[in-house]
Amino acid sequence: MEALIPVINKLQDVFNTVGADVIQLPQIVVVGTQSSGKSSVLESLVGRDVLPRGTGIVTRRPLIFQLVHIDPEDRRKTSEENGVDGEEWGKFLHTKNKIYTNFEEIRQEIEAETERISGINKGISDEPIHLKVFSPHVVNLTLVDLPGITKLPVGDQPKDIEIQIRELIVRYISNPNSIILAVTAANTDMATSEALKVAREVDPDGRRTLAVITKLDLMDAGTDAMDILTGRVIPVKLGIIGLVNRSQLDINQRKSVADSIRDEYAFLQKKYPSLANRSGTKYLARTLNRLLMHHIRDCLPELKTRINVLAAQYQSLLNSYGEPVDDKSATLLQLITKFAAEYCHTIEGTAKYIETAELCGGARICYIFHETFGRTLESVDPLGGLTTIDVLTAIRNATGPRPALFVPEVSFELLVKRQVKRLEEPSLRCVELVHEEMQRIIQHCSNYSTQELLRFPKLHDAIVEVVTSLLRKRLPVTNEMVHNLVAIELAYINTKHPDFADACGLMNHNIEEQRRNRMRDLPSSVPRDKAAAGGAQGTSSNEQIDGGTGNWRGMLKKGEDGMVPQNTLPSSPQKGYAVNLLDVPVPVSRKLSAREQRDCEVIERLIKSYFLIVRKNIQDSVPKAVMHFLVNHVKDCLQSELVGQLYKAGLLDDLLTESEDMAQRRNEAADMLQALQKASQVIAEIRETHLW
């Protein structure tokens, strides 16, 4: 199992080559407040002075350490291959293949690289520095050193420095494949440890947290850390390990890490003899190595799945970018044909990419026909905008100067045409909605179905223009046809229509039934012939003089039948008044006579009956006209239109010019796919060697 950590290091190297952080690899993240001893802990594990030192915030960028243990024979072989003269050396990712054998130079390079990105002030950056250290004196570990937690900005630090550092720490320790190394100084109250507090936020069960207590030698006289180290103050599942750090005086006097570790061991034997074998730098290194190996073993199955999924995604992405174009003529024809096919498939509902968020293509057109258009027509009132006075006026205007014995048919035709005309506007709106959806399908095909078009923005724009132009040409033709459908209904009012004839027959039957009921209810003293005559005419002899002769004089009689009086000329000329024979009486609201009410009801029923017949015809014929003149025509002519407009020798080079960043994106996708394939091979080797 010891070989698992080098495997993770290999995976880290693979993904470092593409500069991507798409895979969350197992690693140990070191967290603590400023001056808690984080840097001393890391240098103890490395065994060399390698980190920048100073007051305030020193670590201002994440530093990813990869410690690689090398055996003497491997060291000799690796030294010969890399031309290294020494048993220990380091390499930075940003300096490529440069080898550092002087660890002072490594420290200086860390400082320089930090200032290059983060500036010379005390600001921080989330861009990591990658350092790999090869040594026979280290165990295989991957460590991440983060900026120390602080509360207040110092000097020219940003005011939100505390929030920036906290967000950076949380981002790294939120990785479920990480182990959290929470560092706390022994001379502080562990109950107020910021490191343990932030660790508990992302790891409430403590399954990934290991506590380290530093500066055991700096506790107040007469006190010790026994309760803390044994977990009686705050228990930590993975354990609590105590350390003794080098003091600033030791660092200034160049005291070596090896000497410091020997002094640490002596201190622990003297002060904490019962815990000496479970404390100290060497025990910490072994514990971290063991925890990391077990953690890697647990993470590998999920890691393998994640790598395979990403490899498939990047393969698909690379395929969408396509290969560099060799035969431009064939490529152009292929793209045009594919777009036309996908456009038609989207209308027919057989597209490869089915939209799940909203209706699209043919489904939306169907919704427009049967829901939007259908409901709009059904909401049109057959008698909307038509008052009883309008009907009565039309009846009387149709009789001319003579009183009518029957309801004139001209009045019905005039009024029903007025109502049928109201169906034209929603019909034309239906055409407009379908046209808009046909336009939306272009964008749908560009985004989901033919991603290859994104490689060639000029070709994409040209295709959009051709399809838009084709739709634009078909719109007036379709509108004209829909207009004609309504005009056809207006051209001939077919009162012999079977449905209309049935309605008329039923209506006549109802009227006759009402007449018989009225005669049945009359007193026996009234002669039936007179009652029938009165019922037919609907008025008395006086009413025939005033109300039944077709003029409006009866409607203007003051105080009759609850009528509202209206200013009119005097009935006979008087002094000071002149009679204007051109004045037309204006109808006002009043109670209709029985005959007037009957005539209006007849006309209204006939209008409603015929309107429903026409509405049914329009509801059926408009979608058919739209499909024939717009949708099907575009489907049938789209490919030939695209080929005729775009498949020209003079346009090939211009249309197939790739976007500026397409080549770069293709190369990045290819590099990432190659890295993922290498990572998959590394994991396969683990299975073959029975490490997993």
Coordinates of C-alpha atoms in Angstrom, one line a residue, residues 513-524 528:
E513 CA -94.0 26.1 -29.4
Q514 CA -93.8 29.4 -27.6
R515 CA -96.7 30.8 -29.6
R516 CA -98.9 27.8 -28.8
N517 CA -98.0 28.2 -25.1
R518 CA -99.1 31.8 -25.2
M519 CA -102.4 31.0 -26.8
R520 CA -103.0 28.3 -24.3
D521 CA -102.6 30.8 -21.4
L522 CA -105.0 33.4 -22.9
P523 CA -108.5 33.9 -21.2
S524 CA -111.4 32.1 -22.8
R528 CA -108.4 32.8 -30.7

